[in-house]
mmCIF file of C-alpha atoms in Angstrom:
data_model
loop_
_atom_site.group_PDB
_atom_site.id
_atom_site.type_symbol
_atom_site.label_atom_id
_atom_site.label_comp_id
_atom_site.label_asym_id
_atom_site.label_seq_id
_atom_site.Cartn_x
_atom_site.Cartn_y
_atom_site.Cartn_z
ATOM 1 C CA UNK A 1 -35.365 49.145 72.363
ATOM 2 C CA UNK A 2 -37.554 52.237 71.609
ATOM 3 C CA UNK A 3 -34.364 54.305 71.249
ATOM 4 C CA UNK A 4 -32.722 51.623 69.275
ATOM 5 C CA UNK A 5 -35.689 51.487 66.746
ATOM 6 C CA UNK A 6 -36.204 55.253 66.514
ATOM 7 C CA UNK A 7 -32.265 55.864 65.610
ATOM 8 C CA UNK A 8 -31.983 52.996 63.281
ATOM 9 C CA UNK A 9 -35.578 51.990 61.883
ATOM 10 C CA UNK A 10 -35.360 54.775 59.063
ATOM 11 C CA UNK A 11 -31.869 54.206 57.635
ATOM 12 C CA UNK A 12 -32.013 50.154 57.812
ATOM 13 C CA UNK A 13 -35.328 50.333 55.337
ATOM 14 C CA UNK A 14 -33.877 52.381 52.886
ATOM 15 C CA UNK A 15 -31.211 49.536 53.395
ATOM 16 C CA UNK A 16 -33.542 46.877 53.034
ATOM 17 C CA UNK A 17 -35.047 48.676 50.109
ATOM 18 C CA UNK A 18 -32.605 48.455 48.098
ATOM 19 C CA UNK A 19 -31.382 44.785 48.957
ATOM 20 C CA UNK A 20 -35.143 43.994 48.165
ATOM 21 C CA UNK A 21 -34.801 45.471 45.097
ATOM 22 C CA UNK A 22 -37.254 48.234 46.188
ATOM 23 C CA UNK A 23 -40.432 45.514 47.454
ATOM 24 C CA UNK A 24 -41.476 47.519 50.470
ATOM 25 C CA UNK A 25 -43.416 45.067 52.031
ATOM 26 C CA UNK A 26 -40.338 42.363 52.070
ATOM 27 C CA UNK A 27 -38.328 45.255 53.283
ATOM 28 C CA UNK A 28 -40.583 45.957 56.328
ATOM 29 C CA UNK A 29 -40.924 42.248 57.093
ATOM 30 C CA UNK A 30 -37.130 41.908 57.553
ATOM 31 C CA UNK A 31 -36.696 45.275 59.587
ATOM 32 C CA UNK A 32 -38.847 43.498 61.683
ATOM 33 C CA UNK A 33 -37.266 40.564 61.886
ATOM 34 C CA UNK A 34 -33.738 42.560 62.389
ATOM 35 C CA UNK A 35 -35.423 44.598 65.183
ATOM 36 C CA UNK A 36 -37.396 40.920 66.935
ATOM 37 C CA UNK A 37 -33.409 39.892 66.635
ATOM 38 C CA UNK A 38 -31.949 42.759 68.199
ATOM 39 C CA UNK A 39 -34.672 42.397 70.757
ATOM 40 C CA UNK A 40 -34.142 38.898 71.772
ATOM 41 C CA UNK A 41 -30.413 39.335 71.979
ATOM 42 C CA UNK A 42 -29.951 42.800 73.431
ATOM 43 C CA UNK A 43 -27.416 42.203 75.758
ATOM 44 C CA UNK A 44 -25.480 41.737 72.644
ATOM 45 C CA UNK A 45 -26.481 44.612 71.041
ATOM 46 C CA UNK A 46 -23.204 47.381 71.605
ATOM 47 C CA UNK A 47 -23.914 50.471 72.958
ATOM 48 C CA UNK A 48 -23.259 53.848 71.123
ATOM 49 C CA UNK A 49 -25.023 55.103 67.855
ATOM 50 C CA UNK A 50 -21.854 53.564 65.573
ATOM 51 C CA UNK A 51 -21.896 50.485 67.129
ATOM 52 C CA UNK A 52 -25.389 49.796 67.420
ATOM 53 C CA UNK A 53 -25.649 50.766 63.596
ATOM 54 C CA UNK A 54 -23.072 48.551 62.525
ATOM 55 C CA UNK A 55 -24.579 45.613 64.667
ATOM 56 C CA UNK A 56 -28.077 45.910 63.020
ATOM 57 C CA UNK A 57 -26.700 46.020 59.551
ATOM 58 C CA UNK A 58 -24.787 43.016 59.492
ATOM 59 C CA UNK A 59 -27.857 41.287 61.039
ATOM 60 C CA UNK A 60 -30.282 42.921 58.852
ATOM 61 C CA UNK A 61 -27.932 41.547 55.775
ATOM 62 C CA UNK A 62 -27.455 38.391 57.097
ATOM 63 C CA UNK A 63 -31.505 37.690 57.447
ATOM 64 C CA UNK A 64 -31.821 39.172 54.320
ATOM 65 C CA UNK A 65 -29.110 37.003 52.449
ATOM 66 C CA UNK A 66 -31.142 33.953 54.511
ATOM 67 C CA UNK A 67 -34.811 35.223 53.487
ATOM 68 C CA UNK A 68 -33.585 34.996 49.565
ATOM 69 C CA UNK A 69 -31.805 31.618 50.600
ATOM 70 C CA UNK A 70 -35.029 30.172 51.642
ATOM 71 C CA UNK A 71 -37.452 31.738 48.840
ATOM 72 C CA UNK A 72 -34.847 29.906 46.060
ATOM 73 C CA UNK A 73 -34.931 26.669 48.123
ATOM 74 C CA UNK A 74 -39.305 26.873 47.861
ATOM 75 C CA UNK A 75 -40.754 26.326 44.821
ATOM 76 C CA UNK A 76 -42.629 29.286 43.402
ATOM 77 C CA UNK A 77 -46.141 30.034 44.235
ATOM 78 C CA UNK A 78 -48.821 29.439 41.728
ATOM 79 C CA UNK A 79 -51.931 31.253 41.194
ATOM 80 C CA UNK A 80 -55.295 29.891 41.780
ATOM 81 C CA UNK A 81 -56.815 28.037 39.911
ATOM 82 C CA UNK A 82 -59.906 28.647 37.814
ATOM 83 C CA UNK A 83 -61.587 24.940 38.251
ATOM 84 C CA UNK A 84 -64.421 25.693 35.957
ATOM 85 C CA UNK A 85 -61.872 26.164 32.964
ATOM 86 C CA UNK A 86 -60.215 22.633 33.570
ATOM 87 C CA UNK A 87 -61.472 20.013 31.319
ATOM 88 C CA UNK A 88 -63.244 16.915 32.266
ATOM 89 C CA UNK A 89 -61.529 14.242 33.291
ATOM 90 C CA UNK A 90 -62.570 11.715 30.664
ATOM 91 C CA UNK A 91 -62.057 14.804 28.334
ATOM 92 C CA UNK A 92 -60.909 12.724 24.529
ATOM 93 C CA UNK A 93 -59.577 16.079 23.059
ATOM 94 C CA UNK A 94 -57.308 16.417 26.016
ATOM 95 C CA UNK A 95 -56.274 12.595 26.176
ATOM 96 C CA UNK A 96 -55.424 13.207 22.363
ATOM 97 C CA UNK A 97 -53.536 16.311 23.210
ATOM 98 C CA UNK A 98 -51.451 15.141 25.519
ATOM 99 C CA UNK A 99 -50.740 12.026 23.647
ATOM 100 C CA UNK A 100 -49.211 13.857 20.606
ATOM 101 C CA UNK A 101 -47.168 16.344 23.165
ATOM 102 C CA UNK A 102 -45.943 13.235 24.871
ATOM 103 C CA UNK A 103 -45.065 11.224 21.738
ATOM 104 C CA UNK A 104 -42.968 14.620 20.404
ATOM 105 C CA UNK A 105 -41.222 15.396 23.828
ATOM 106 C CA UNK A 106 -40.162 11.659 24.455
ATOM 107 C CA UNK A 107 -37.579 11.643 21.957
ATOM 108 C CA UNK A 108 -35.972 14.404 23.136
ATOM 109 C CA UNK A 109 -34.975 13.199 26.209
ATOM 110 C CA UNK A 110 -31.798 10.510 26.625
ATOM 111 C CA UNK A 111 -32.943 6.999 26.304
ATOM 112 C CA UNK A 112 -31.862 5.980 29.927
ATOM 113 C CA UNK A 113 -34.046 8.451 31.004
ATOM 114 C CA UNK A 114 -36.705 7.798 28.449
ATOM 115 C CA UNK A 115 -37.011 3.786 29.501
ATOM 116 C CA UNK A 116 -37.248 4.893 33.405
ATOM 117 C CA UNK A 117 -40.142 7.192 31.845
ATOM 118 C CA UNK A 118 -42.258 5.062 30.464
ATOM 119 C CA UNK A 119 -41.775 1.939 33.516
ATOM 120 C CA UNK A 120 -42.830 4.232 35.683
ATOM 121 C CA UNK A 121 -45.333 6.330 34.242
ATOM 122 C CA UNK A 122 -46.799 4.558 30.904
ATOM 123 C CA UNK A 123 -46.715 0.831 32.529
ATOM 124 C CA UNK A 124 -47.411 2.062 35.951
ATOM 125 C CA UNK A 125 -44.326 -0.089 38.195
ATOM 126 C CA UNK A 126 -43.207 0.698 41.008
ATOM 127 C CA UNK A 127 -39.670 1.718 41.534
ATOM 128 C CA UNK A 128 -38.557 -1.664 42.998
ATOM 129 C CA UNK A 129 -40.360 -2.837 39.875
ATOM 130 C CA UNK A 130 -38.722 -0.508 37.297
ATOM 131 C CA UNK A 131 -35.438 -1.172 39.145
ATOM 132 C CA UNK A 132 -35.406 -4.891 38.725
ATOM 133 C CA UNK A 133 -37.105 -4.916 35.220
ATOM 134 C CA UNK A 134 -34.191 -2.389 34.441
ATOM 135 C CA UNK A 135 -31.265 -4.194 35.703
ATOM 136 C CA UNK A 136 -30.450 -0.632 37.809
ATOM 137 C CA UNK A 137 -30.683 0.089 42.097
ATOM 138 C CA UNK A 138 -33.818 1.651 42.933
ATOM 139 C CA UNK A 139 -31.743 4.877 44.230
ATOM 140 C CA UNK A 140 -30.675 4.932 40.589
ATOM 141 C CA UNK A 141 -34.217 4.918 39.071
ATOM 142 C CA UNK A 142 -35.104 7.560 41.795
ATOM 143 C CA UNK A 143 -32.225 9.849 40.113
ATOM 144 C CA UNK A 144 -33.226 8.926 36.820
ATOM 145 C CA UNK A 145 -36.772 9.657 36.997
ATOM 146 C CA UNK A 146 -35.769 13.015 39.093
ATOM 147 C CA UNK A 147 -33.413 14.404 36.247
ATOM 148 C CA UNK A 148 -35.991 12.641 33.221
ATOM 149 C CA UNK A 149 -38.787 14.743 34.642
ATOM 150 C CA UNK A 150 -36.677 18.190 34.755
ATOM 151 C CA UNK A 151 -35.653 16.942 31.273
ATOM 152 C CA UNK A 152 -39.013 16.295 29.997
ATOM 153 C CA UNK A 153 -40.085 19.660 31.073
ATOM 154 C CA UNK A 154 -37.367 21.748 29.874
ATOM 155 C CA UNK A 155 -38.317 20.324 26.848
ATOM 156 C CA UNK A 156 -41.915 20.593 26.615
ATOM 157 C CA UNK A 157 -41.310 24.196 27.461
ATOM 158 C CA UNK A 158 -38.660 24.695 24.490
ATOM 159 C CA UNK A 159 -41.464 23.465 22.624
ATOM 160 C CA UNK A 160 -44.141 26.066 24.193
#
């Protein structure tokens, strides 16, 4: 394994680099992980320089290809939060604030998806509630209020 890693180690970074699009410390963490693979299955590993280097680059791309798999499945970290810069809870400006943003990114969103909207979040029901006052199934309203909220936003944001 020491052999392995001193022959290999070097080349398969610069590898990593530049799948990583140069962020070292992602780069490092999946060496690792390539060399904690070739570890764990080393009676796989072939012998010879070629064919060892051929066997860790295919597994170093294929746990690369995974890592970016998994970081697009996550949502993206947020920052902390300063919590003496929120308002107060029973703040009026900000009640009044996000009234009038409500009231103009409403109407920009499809009507079906505007009535699930405002059951569920103005009138507070339930989604067996929103489903029956509706006349839709409850996997329905799920959908709805899913695609209404991505909807919503991407309209809020067009707005700024």
């Amino acid at each position: 394994m020491t052999a392995l890693h001193a022959n290999h180690a070097p080349s398969l970074h610069r590898f990593l680099l530049r799948l990583t699009l140069g962020e070292s410390y992602l780069a490092e963490d999946l060496l690792q992980e390539t060399m904690l693979r070739a570890w764990r299955n080393i009676e796989d590993v072939p012998h010879g320089y070629e064919s060892e280097r051929r066997w860790l680059f295919t597994a170093a791309r294929r746990i690369a290809i995974d890592a970016a798999r998994a970081r697009q499945a996550r949502p993206p970290e947020t920052g902390v939060t300063d919590l003496a810069r929120l308002p107060e809870a029973d703040d009026p400006i900000e009640r009044l604030i996000i009234t009038q943003t409500m009231r103009e990114a409403l109407p920009k969103v499809t009507p079906a998806h505007r009535a699930v909207l405002i059951e569920m979040y103005y009138f507070g029901r339930s989604t067996a509630e929103a489903a029956a006052r509706l006349g839709i199934p409850e996997g329905t309203v799920k959908s709805r209020v899913h695609y209404a909220l991505r909807a919503l936003r991407a309209a809020l944001t067009l707005d700024g």
